[in-house]
Short mmCIF file of N, CA, C and O in Angstrom, two decimals:
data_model
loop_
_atom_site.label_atom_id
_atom_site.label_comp_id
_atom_site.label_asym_id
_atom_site.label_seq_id
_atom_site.Cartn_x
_atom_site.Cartn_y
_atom_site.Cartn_z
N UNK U 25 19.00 -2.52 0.10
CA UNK U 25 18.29 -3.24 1.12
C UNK U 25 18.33 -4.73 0.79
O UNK U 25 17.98 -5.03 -0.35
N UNK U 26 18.67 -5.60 1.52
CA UNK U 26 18.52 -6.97 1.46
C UNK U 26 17.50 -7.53 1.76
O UNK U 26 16.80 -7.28 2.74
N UNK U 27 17.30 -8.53 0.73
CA UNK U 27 15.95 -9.41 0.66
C UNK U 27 15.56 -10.16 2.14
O UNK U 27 16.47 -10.26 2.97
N UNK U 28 14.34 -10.64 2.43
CA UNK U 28 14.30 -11.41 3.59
C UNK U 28 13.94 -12.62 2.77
O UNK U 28 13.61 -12.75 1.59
N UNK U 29 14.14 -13.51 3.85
CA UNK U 29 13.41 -14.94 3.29
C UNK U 29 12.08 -14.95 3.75
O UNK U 29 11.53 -13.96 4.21
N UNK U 30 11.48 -16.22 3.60
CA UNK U 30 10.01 -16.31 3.98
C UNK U 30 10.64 -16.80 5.78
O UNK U 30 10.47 -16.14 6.80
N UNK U 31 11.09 -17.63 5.70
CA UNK U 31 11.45 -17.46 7.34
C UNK U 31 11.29 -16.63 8.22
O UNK U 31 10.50 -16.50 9.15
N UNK U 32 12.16 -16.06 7.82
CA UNK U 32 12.30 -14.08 8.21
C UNK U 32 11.09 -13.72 8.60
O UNK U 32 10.55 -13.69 9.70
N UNK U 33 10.59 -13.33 7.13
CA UNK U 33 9.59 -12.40 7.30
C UNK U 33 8.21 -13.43 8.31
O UNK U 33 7.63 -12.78 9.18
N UNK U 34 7.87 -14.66 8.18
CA UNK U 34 7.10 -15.14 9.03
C UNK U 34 7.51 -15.11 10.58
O UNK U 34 6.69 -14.91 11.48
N UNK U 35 8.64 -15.30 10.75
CA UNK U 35 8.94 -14.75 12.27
C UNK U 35 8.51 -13.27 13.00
O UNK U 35 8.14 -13.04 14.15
N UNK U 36 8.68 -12.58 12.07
CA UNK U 36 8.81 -10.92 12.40
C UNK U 36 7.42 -10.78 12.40
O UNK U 36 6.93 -10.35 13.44
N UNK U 37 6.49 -11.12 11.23
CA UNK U 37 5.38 -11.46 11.37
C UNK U 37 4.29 -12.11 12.62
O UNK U 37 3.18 -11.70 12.98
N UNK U 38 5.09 -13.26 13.09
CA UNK U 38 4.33 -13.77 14.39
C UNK U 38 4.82 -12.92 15.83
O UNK U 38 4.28 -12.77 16.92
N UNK U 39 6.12 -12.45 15.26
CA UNK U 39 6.58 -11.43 16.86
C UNK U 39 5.59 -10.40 17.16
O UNK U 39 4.99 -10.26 18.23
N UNK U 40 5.40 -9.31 15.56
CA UNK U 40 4.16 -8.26 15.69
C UNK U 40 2.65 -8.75 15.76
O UNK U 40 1.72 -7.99 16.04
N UNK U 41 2.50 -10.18 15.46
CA UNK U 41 1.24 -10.39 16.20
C UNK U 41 0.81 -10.37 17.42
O UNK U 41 -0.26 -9.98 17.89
N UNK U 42 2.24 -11.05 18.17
CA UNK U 42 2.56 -11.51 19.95
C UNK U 42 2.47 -9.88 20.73
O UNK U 42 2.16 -9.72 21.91
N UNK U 43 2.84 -8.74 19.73
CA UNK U 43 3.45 -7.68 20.44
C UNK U 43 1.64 -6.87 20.40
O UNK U 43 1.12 -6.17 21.27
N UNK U 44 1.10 -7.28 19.14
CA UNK U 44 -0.27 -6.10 18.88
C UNK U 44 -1.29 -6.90 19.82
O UNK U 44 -2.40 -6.37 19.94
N UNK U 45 -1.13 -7.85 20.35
CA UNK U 45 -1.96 -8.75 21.22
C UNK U 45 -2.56 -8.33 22.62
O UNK U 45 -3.66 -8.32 23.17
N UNK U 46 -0.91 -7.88 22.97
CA UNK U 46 -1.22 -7.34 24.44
C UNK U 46 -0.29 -6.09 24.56
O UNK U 46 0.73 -6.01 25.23
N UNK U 47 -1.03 -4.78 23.51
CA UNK U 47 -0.32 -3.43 23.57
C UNK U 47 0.05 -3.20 24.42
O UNK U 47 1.27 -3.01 24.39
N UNK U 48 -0.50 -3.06 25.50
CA UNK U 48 -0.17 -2.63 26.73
C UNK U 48 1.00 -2.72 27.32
O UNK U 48 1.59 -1.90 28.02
N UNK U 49 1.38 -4.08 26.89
CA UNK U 49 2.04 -4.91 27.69
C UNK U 49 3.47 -4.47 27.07
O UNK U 49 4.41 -4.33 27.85
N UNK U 50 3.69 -4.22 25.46
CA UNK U 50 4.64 -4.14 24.45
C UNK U 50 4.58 -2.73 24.19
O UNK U 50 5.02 -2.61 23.05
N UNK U 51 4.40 -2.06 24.44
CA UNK U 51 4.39 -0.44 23.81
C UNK U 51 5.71 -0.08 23.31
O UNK U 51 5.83 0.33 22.15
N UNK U 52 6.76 -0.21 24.12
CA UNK U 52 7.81 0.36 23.93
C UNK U 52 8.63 -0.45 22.63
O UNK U 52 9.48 -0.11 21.81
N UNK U 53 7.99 -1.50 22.89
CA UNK U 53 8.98 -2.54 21.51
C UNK U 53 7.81 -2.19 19.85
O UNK U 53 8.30 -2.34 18.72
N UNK U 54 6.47 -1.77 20.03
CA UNK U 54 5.84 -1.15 19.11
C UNK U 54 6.29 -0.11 18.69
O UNK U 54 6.25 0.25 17.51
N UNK U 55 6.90 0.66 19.88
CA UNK U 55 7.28 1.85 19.28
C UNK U 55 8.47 2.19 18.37
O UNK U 55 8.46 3.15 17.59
N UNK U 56 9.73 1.15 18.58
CA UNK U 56 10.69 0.32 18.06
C UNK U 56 10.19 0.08 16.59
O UNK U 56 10.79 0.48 15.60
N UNK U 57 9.00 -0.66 16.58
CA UNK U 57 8.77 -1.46 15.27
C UNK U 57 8.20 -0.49 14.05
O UNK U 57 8.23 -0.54 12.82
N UNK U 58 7.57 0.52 15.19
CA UNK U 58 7.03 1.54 14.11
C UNK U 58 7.66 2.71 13.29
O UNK U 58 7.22 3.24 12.27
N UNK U 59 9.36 3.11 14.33
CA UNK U 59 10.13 3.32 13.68
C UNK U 59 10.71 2.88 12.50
O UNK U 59 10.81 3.52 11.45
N UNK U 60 11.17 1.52 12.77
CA UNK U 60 11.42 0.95 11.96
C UNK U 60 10.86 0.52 10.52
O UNK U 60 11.56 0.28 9.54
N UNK U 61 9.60 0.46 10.56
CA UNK U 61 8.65 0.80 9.44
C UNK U 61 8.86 1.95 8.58
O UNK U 61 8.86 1.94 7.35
N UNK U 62 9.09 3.18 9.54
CA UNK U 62 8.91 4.02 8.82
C UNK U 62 10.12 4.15 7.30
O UNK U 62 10.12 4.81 6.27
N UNK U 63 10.97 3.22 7.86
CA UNK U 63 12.07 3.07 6.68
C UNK U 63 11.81 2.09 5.72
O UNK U 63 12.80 1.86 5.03
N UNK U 64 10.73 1.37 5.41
CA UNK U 64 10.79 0.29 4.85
C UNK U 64 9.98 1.13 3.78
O UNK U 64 9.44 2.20 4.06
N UNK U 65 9.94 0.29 2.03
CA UNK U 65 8.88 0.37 1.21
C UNK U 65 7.91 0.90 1.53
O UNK U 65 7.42 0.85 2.66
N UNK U 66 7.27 1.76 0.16
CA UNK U 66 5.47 2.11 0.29
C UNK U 66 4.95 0.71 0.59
O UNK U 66 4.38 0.38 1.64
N UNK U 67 5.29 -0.29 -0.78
CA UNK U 67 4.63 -0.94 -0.89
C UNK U 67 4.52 -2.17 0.26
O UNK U 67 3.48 -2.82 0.21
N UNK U 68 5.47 -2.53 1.27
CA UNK U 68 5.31 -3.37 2.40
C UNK U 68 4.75 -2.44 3.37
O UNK U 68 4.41 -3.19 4.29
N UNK U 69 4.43 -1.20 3.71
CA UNK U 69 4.11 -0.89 4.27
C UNK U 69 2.32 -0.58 4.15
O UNK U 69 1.66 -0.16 5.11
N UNK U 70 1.80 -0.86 2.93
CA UNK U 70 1.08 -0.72 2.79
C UNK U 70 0.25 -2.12 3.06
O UNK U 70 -0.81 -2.01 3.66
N UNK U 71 0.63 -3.26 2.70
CA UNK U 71 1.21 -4.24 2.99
C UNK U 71 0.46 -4.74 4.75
O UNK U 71 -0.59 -5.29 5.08
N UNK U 72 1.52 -4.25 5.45
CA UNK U 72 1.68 -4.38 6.93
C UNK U 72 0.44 -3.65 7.47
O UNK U 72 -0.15 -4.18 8.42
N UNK U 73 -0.01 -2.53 6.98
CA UNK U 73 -1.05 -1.88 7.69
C UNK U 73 -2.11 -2.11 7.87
O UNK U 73 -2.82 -1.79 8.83
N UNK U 74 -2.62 -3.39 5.90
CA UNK U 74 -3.86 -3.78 6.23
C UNK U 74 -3.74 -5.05 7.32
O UNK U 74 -4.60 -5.08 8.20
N UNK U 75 -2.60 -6.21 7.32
CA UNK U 75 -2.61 -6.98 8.29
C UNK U 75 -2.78 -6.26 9.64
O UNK U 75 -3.34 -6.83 10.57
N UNK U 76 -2.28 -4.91 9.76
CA UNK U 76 -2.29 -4.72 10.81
C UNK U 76 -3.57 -4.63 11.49
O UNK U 76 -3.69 -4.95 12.67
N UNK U 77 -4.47 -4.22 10.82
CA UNK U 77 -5.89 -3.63 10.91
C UNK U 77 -6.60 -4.80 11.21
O UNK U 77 -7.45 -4.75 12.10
N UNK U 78 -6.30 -6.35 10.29
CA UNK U 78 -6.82 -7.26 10.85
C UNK U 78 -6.62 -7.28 11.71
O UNK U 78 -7.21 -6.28 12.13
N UNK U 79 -5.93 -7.92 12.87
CA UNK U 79 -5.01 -8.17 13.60
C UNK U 79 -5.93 -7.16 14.95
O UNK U 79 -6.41 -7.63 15.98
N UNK U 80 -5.95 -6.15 14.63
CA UNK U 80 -6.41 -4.98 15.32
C UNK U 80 -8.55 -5.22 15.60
O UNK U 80 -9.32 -4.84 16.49
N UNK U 81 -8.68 -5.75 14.74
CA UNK U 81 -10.38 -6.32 14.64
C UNK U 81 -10.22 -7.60 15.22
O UNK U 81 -11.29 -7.93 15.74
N UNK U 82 -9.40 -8.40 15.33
CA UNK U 82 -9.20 -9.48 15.86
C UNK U 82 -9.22 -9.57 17.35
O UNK U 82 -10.03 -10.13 18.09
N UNK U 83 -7.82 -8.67 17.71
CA UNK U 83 -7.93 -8.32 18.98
C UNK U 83 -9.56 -7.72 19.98
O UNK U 83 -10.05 -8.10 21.03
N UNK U 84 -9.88 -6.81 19.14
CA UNK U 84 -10.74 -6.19 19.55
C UNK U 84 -12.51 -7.39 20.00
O UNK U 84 -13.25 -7.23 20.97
N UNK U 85 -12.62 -8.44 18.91
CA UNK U 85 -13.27 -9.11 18.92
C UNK U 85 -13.08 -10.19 20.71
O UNK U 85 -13.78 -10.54 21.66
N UNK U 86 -11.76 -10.30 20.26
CA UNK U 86 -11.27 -11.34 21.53
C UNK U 86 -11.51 -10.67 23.05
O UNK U 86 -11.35 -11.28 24.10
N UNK U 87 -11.94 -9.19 22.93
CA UNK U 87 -11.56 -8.35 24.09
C UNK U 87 -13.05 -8.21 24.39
O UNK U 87 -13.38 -7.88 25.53
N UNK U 88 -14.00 -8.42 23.44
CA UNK U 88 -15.42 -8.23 23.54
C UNK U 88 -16.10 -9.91 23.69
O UNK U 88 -17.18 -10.31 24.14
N UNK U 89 -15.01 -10.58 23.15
CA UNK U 89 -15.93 -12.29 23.99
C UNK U 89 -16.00 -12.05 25.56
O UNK U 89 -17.01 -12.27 26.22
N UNK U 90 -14.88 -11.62 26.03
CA UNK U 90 -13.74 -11.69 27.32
C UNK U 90 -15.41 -11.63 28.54
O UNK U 90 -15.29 -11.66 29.76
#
């Protein structure tokens, strides 16, 4: 497996923020990403899940100012 740069990984990073934002809207490219997870490291994946969870309380907060 080849390394990413920090580039990289901060891009891919702000795409799955853009995509967990408005599920609704992205499902099918989540569903894409979650495949794709499933091939990566324990350890980035373990990684990804707690951001994800932020991310996921975040949303949820923004949906309860609304």
């Amino acid at each position: 497996m080849r390394k990413f740069s920090s580039v990289e990984i901060e891009s891919q990073y702000n795409l799955i923020k853009m995509l967990l934002a408005v599920p609704e809207k992205y499902r099918d490219a989540i569903n894409v990403i979650k495949k794709d997870i499933a091939y990566m490291p324990i350890e980035l994946k373990k990684n990804l899940r707690k951001k994800k969870l932020s991310y996921e309380l975040i949303a949820d907060r923004v949906k309860h100012n609304r």
